[in-house]
Coordinates of C-alpha atoms and ligand atoms in Angstrom, one line a residue:
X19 CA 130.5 93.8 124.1
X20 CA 132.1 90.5 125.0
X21 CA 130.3 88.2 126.7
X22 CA 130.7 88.1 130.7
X23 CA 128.8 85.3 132.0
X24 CA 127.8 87.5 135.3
X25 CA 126.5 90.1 136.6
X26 CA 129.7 92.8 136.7
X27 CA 128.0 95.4 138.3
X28 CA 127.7 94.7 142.1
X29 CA 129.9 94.8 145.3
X30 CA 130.3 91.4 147.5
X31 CA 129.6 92.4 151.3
X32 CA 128.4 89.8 153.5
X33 CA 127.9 86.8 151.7
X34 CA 125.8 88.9 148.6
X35 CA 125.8 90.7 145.6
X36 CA 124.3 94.3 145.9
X37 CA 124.8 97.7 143.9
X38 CA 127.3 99.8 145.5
X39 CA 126.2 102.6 147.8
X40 CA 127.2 105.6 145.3
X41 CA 124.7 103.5 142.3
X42 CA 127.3 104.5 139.7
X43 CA 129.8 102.1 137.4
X44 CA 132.8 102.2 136.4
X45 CA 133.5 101.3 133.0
X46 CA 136.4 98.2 132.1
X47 CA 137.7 98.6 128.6
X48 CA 139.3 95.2 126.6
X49 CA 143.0 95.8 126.0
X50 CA 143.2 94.0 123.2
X51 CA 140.9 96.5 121.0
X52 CA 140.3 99.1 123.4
X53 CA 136.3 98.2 123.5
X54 CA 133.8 98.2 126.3
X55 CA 134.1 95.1 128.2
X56 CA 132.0 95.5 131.1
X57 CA 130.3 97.9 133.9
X58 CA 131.8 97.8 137.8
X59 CA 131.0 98.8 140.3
X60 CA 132.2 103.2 141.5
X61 CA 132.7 101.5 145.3
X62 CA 132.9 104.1 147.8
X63 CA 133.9 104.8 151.5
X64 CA 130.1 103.4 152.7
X65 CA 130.8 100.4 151.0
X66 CA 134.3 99.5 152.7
X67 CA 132.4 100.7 156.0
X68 CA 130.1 98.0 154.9
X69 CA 132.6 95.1 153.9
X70 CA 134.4 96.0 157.1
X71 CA 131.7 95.2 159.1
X72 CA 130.3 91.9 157.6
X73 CA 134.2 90.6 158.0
X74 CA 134.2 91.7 161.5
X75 CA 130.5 89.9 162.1
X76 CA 132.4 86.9 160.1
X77 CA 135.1 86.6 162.7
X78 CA 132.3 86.7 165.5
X79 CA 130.3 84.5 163.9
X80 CA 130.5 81.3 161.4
X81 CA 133.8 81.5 160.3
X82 CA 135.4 82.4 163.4
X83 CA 134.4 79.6 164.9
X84 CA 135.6 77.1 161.6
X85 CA 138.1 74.9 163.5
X86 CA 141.8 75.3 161.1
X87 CA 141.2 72.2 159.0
X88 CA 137.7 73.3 158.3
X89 CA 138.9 76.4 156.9
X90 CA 141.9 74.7 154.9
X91 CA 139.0 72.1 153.6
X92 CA 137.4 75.2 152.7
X93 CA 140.2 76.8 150.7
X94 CA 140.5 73.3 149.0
X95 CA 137.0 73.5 147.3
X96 CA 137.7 76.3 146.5
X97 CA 141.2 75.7 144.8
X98 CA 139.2 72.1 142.8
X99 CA 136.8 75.0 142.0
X100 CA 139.5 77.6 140.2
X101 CA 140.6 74.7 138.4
X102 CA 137.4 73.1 137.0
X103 CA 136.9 77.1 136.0
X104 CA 140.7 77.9 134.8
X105 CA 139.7 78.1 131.0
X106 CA 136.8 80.3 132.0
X107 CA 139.2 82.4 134.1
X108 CA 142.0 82.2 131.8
X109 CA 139.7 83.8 128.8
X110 CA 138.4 86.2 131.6
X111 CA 141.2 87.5 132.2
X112 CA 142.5 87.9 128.3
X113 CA 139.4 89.9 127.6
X114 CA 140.3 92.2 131.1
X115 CA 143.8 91.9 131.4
X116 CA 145.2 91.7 127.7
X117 CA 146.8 87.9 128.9
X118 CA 147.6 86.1 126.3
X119 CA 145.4 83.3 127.2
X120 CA 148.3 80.3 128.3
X121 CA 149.2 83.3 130.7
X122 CA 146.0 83.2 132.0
X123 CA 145.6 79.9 132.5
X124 CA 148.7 79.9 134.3
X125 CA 147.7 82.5 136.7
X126 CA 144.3 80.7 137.1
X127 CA 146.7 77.3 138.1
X128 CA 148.6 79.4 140.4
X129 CA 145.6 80.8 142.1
X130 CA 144.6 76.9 142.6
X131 CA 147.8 75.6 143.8
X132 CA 148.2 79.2 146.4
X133 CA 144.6 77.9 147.9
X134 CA 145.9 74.0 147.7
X135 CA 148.7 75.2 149.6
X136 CA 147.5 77.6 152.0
X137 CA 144.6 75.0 153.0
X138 CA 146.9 72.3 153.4
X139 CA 148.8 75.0 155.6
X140 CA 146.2 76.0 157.6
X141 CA 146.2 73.3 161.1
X142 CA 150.0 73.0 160.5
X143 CA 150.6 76.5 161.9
X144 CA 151.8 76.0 165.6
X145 CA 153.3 77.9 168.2
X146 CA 155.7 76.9 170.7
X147 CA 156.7 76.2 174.4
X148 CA 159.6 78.4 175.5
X149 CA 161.5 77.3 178.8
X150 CA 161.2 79.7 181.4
X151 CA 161.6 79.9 185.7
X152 CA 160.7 77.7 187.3
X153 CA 157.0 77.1 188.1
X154 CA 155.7 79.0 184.8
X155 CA 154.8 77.3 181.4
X156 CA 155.2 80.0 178.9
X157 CA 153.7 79.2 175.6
X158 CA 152.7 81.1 172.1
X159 CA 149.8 81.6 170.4
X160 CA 149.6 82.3 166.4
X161 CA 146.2 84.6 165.9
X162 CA 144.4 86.1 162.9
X163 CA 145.0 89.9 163.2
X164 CA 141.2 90.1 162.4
X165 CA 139.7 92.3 159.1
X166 CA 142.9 92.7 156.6
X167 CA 142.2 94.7 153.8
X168 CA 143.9 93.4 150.3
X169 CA 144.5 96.4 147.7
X170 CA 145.5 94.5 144.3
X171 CA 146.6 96.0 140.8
X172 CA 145.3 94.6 137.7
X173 CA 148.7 92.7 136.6
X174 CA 148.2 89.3 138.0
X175 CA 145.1 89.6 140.0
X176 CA 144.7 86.1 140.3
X177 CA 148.1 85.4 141.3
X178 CA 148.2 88.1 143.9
X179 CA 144.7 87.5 144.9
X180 CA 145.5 83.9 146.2
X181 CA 149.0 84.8 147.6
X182 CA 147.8 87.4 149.9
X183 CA 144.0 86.0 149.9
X184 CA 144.7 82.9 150.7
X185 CA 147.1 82.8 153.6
X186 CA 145.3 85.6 154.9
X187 CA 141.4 83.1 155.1
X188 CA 144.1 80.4 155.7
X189 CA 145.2 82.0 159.4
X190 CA 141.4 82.8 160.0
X191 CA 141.4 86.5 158.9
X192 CA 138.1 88.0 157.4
X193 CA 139.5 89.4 154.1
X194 CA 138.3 93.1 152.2
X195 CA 139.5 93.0 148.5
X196 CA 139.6 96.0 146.7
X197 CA 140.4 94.8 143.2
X198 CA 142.3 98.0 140.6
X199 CA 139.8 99.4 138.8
X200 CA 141.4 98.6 135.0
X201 CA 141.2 95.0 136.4
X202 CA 138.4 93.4 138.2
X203 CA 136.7 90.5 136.7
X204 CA 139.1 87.6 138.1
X205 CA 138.2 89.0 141.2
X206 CA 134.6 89.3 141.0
X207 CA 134.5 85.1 139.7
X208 CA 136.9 84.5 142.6
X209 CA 134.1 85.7 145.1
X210 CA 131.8 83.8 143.0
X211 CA 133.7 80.7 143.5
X212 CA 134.4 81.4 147.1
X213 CA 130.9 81.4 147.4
X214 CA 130.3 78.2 145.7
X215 CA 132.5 76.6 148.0
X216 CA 130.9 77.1 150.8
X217 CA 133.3 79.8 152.3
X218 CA 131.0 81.4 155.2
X219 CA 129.8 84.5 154.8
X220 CA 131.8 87.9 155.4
X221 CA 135.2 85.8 155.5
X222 CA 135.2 87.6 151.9
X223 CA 134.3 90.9 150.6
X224 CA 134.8 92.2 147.5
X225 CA 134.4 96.2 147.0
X226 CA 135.8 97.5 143.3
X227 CA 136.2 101.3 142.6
X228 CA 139.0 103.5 141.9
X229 CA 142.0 104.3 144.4
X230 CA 141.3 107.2 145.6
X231 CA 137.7 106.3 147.0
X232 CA 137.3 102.5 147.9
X233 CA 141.3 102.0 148.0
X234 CA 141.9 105.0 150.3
X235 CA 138.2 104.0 152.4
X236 CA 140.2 100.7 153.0
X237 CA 143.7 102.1 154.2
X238 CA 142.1 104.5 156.3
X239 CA 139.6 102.4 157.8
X240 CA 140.0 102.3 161.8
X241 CA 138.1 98.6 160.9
X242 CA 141.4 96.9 159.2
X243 CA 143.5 95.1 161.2
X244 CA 146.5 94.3 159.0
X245 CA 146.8 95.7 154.8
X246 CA 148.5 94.2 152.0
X247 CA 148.7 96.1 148.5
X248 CA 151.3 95.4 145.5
X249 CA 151.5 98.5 143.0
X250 CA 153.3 101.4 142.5
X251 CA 155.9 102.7 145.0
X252 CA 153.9 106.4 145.4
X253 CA 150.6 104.7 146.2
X254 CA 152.0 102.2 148.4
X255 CA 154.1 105.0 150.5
X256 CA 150.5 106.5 150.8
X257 CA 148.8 103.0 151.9
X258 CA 151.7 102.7 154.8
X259 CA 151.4 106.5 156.2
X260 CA 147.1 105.9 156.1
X261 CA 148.1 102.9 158.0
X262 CA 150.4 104.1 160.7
X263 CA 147.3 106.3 161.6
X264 CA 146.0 103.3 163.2
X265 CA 149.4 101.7 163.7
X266 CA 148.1 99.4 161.6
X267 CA 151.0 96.6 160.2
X268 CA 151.1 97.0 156.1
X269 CA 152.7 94.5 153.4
X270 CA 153.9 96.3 150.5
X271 CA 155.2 94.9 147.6
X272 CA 156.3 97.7 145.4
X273 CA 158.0 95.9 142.3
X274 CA 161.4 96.5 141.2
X275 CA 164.4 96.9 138.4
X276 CA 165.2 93.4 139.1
X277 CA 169.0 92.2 137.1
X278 CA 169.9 88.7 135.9
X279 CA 173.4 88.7 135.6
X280 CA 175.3 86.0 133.5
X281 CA 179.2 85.4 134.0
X282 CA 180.9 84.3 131.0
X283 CA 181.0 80.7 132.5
X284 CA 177.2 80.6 132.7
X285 CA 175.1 77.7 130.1
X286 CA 173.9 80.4 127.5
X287 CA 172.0 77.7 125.6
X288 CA 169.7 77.6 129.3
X289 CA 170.1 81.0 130.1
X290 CA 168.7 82.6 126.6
X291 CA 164.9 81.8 127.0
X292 CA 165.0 82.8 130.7
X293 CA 166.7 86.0 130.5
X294 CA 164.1 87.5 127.6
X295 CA 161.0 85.7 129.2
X296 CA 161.7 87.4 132.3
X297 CA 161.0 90.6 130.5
X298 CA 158.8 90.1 127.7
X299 CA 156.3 88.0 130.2
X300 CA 152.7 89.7 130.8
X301 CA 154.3 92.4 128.4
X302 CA 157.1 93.1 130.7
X303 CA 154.1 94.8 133.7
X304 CA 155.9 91.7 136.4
X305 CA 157.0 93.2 139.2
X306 CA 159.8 90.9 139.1
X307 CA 160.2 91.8 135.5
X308 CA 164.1 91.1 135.1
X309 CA 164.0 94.4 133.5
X310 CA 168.0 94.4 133.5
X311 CA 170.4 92.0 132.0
X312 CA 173.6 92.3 133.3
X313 CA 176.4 90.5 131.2
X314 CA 179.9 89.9 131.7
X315 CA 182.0 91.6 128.9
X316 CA 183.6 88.8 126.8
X317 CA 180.2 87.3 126.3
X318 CA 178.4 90.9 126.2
X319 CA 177.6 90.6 122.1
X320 CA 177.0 87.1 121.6
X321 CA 174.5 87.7 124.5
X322 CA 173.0 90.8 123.2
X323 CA 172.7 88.8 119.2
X324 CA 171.7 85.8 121.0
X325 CA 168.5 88.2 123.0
X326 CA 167.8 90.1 120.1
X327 CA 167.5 86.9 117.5
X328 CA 164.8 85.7 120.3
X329 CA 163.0 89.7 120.1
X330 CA 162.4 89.3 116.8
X331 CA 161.6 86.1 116.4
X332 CA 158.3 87.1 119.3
X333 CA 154.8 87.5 118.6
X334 CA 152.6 90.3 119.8
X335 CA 149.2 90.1 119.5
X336 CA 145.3 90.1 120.9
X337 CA 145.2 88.3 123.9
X338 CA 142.5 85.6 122.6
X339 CA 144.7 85.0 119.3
X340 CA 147.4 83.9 122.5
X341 CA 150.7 84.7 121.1
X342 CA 154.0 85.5 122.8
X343 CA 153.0 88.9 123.9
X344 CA 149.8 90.5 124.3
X345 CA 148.5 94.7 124.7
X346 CA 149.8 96.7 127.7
X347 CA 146.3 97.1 130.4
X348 CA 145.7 100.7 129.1
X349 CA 146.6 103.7 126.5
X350 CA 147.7 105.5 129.8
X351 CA 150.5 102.6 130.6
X352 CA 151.8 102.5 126.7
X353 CA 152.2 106.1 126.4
X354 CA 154.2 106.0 129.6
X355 CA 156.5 103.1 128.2
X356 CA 156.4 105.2 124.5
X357 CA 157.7 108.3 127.1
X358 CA 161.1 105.4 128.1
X359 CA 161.4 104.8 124.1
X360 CA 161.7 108.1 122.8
X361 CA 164.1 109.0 125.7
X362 CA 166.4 106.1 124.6
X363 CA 165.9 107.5 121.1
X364 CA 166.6 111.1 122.3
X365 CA 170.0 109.8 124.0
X366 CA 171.1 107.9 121.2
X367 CA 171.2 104.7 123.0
X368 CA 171.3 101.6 121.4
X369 CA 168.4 99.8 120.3
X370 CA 169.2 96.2 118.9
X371 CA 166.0 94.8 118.4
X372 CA 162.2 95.1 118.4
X373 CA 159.2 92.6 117.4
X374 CA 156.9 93.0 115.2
X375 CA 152.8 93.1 115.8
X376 CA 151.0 90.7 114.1
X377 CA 149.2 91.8 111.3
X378 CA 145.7 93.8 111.4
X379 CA 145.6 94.3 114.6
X380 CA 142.8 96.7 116.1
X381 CA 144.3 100.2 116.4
X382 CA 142.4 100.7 119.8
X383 CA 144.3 98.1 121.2
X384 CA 147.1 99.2 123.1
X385 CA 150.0 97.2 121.8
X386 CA 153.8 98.2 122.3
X387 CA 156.6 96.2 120.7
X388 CA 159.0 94.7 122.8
X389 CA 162.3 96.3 122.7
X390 CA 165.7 95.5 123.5
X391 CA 168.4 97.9 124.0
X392 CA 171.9 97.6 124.6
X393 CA 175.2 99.5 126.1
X394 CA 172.4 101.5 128.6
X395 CA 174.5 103.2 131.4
X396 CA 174.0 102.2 134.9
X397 CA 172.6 105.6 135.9
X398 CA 170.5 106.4 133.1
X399 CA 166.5 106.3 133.7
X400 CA 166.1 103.7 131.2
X401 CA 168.1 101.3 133.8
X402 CA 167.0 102.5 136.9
X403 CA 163.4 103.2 136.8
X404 CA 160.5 100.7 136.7
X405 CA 159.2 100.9 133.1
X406 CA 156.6 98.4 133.4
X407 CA 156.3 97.1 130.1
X408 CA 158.7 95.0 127.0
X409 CA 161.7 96.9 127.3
X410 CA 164.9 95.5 128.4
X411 CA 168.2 97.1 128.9
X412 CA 171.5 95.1 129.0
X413 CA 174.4 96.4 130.9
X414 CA 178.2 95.4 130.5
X415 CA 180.1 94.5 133.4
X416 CA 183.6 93.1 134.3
X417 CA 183.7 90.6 137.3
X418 CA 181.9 90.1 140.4
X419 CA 182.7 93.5 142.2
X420 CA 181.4 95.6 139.1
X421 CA 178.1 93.2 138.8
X422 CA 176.9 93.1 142.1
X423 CA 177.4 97.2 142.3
X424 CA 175.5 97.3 139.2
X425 CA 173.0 94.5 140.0
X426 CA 172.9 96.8 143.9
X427 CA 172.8 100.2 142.0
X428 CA 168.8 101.3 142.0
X429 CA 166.8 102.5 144.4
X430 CA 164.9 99.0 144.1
X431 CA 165.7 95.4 145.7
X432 CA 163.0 92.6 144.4
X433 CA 164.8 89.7 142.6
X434 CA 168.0 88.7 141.7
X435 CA 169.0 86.1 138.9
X436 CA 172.6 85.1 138.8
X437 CA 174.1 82.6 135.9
X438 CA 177.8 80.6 136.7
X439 CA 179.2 77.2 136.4
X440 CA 181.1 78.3 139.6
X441 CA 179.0 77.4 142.5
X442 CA 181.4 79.9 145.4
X443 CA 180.9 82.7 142.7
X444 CA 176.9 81.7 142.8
X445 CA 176.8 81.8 147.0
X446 CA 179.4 84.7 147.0
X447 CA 176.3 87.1 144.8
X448 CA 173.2 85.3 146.3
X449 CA 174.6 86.4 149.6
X450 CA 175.6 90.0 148.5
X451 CA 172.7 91.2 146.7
X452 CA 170.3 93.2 148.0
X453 CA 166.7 92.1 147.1
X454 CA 164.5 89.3 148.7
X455 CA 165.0 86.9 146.3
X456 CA 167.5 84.8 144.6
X457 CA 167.8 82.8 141.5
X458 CA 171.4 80.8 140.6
X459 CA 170.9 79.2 136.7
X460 CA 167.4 80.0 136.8
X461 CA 164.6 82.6 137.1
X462 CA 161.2 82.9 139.2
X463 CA 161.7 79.1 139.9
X464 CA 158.0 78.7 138.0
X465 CA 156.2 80.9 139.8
X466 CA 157.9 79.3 143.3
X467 CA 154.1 79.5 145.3
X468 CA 156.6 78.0 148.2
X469 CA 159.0 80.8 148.0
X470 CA 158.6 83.6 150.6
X471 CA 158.8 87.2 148.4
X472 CA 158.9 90.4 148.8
X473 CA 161.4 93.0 148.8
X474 CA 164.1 95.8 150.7
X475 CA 164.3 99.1 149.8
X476 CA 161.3 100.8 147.7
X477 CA 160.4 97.6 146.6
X478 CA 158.6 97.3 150.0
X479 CA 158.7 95.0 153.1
X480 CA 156.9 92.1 154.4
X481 CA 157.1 88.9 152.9
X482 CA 154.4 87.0 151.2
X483 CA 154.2 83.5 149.3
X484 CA 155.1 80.2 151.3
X485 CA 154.9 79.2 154.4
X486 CA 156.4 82.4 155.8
X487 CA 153.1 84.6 155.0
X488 CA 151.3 82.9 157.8
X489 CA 153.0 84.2 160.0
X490 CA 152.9 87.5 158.2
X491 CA 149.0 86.9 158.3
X492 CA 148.9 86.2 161.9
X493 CA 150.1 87.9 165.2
X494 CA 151.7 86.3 168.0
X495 CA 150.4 86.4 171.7
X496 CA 152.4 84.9 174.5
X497 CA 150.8 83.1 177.4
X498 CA 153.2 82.8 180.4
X499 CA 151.3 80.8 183.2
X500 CA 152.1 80.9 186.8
X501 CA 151.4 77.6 188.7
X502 CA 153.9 76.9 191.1
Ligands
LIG890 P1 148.7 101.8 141.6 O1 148.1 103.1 141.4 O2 149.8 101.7 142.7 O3 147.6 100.8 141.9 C1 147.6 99.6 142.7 C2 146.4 99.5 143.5 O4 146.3 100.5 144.4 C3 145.1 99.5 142.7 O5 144.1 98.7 143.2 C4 144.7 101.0 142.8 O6 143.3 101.2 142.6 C5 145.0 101.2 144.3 N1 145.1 102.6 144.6 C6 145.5 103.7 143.8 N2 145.5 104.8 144.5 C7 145.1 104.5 145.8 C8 145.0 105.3 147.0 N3 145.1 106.6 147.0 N4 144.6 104.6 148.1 C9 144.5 103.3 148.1 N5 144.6 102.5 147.0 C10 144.9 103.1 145.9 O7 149.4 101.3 140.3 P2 148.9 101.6 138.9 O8 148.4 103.1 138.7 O9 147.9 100.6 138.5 O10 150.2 101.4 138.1 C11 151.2 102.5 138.1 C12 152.6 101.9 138.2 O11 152.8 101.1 139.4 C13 153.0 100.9 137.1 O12 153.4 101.6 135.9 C14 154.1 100.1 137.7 O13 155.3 100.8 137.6 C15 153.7 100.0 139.2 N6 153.0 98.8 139.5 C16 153.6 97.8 140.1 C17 153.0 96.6 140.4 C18 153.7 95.5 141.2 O14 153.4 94.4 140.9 N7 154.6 95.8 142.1 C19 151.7 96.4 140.0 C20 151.0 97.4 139.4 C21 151.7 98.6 139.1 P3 142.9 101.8 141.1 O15 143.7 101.0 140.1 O16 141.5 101.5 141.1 O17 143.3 103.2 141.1
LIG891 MG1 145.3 103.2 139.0

């Protein structure tokens, strides 16, 4: 077993570690060579009932009364605490995740800057005077909705962790985290390090076990005030109709078939490493994966030589040897992406390119090499559905009108990523496509903590990242006084 440098094992309710009520574990395999890694915690119903009330008894107590610059100096030891820890948390999350380690470390600096930002967010939140008859002042009020319950799958945990995490301790909420079960480490040193800082408490609970038990205790729970979850688009349908049992306000984020689509005026040389990063990173399991390239015809196979010259030139490997591409999280998600491959092989489509694994690797790992295939139809499952793993398709298209239908044809709306010299044609797409995001002559903007996300159709609702998830976080109350 690799070594864990704490106790795995326990749920965080209340300020403590303690075994969870059912006494069983869960076990956490390494993706890398498909060995035991750790023990979890089997969290259960009792133990959300628990969490639930020690955030509640949070609000009421200590860190309800934190004025909002105590709490953003709060999420600002924490933050210098993430990064004195980010090469801890960065080989934490190789061993659990299968990140190659620079990925990790990246997700551990965007965990820092989310709680730099969201503390130096936290008194700047304000609400307004709104003019109103005469002998009235009507004002607003921006409040914490109370206990919000965080449901988080095991691709970026850290990222997601301090995008919803920490605007949600930013606005004053008391937070339950129910981390996915192939995934939990980064979340369990998180609550350590929330701890460390000084975070009062029951502002933070931390309850792993699998979906169906600690996940569905939380969605259901009359307790929670406000839910956030990123995963799949069945569960998160699930999470919102638990929810509307207590009419209780959900952010989904529900990932996507996002397109980058490059004009034949676009600057290839810049586009190139953008448009195969964009689906090789994390091996491809982003949900703003840009999982379709969509390329203008007269450029389509200088693209598509260009991409593939870039496949095969990537490394895939164990996450701690920190190569261009580590394992998938589990056997169960590469046999599902192995289910997309043999379709395109079954159809005949055309596969231009795959990578190579790097030599004597361990067959327990669960390693898929990245392919790249071109001419897929529009409609075909290998361009419409969510593959979640190294697998691009690229799409030939003829002007605006044919790209945007294209870029507009899935079920999904996440991200966009448009390339042009020609900045009306840029504004023209960025206005027409239907996603919440946007990139012109770039992608992901590095990470863009600033950038509200979140998406339309099945890729959910509700935005989160930047300023705009406070208010997401936080309900509004009007105050409309009467004095004469
Ligand atoms: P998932 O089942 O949707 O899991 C996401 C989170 O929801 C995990 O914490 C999971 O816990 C929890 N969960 C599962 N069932 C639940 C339930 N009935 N009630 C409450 N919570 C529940 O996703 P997955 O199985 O890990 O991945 C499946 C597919 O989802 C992927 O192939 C991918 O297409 C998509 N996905 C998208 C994103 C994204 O960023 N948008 C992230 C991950 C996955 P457990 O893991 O412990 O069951
Ligand atoms: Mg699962």
């Amino acid at each position: 077993m690799s070594h864990i440098p704490f106790d795995t094992s326990g749920v965080f309710i209340a300020g403590l570690w303690r075994p969870c009520a059912s006494g069983e574990t869960l076990p956490l395999f390494n993706p890398s060579d498909g060995s035991l890694l750790a023990q979890i915690a089997r969290g259960t119903a009792a133990d959300i009932d628990a969490a639930v009330a020690a955030a509640q008894a949070a609000l009421d107590g200590p860190w309800g009364q934190l004025t909002a610059a105590e709490r953003g100096r709060v999420l600002h030891r924490m933050s210098a605490k993430v990064l004195e820890q980010a090469d801890e948390l960065a080989r934490l999350e190789a061993l659990d995740v299968g990140k190659p380690l620079k990925q990790g470390r990246a997700d551990a600096l965007a965990l820092a800057r989310y709680l730099e930002f969201y503390g130096g967010a936290a008194d700047k939140v304000m609400g307004e005077t709104i003019p109103f008859a005469n002998g009235y002042t009507a004002l607003t009020l921006r409040e914490p909705h109370g206990v919000t319950g965080h449901i988080v799958p095991w691709n970026y945990p850290m990222q997601i962790i301090g995008r919803s995490v920490g605007a949600a301790l930013a606005m004053g909420n008391a937070c339950v985290l129910k981390p996915a079960e192939e995934a939990c480490l980064s979340a369990l040193a998180f609550a350590r390090i929330a701890d460390e800082a000084g975070l009062p408490a029951g502002a933070l609970n931390v309850v792993p076990g699998l979906g169906e038990e600690a996940g569905a205790g939380l969605s259901g729970h009359a307790g929670v005030q406000h839910l956030s979850f990123t995963g799949s688009v069945s569960v998160g349908s699930m999470i919102q109709a638990a929810a509307a049992k207590h009419t209780v306000p959900v952010t989904l984020e529900l990932g996507g078939k996002s397109p980058q689509l490059v004009f034949a005026d676009a600057d290839l040389d810049a586009a190139l490493p953008f448009l195969v990063n964009a689906g090789i990173q994390n091996a491809g399991q982003t949900c703003s994966a840009a999982s379709r390239i969509l390329v203008e015809r007269s450029i389509f196979d200088d693209v598509v030589a260009r991409m593939a010259t870039r496949y095969r030139a990537l490394r895939v490997g164990a996450a701690l040897s920190d190569l261009d591409v580590g394992p998938v999280i589990s056997a169960r998600q590469r046999d599902v992406i192995e289910g997309y491959l043999a379709l395109a092989r079954q159809g005949g489509l055309n596969i231009v390119a795959e990578a190579a694994l790097a030599e004597g690797l361990s067959t327990g790992g669960y390693f898929v090499r990245p392919t790249l295939v071109a001419d897929v139809p529009a409609t075909h499952r290998l361009a419409q559905e969510e593959i979640f793993g190294p697998v691009q398709v690229v799409i030939p298209f003829e002007g605006e009108a044919e790209g945007l239908r294209i870029a507009n044809g899935t079920a999904f709306g996440l991200v966009a990523g448009v390339w042009t010299r020609d900045g009306g044609r840029a504004l023209r797409m960025a206005r027409k496509l239907k996603c919440g995001q946007v990139f012109v002559n770039n992608y992901g903007a590095g990470g863009g903590i600033e950038l509200p996300f979140g998406g339309v159709k099945a890729s959910g609702h509700g935005r989160e990242k930047g300023f705009e998830a406070l208010y997401g976080f936080s309900t509004l109350k009007t105050v409309a006084i009467h004095h004469g």
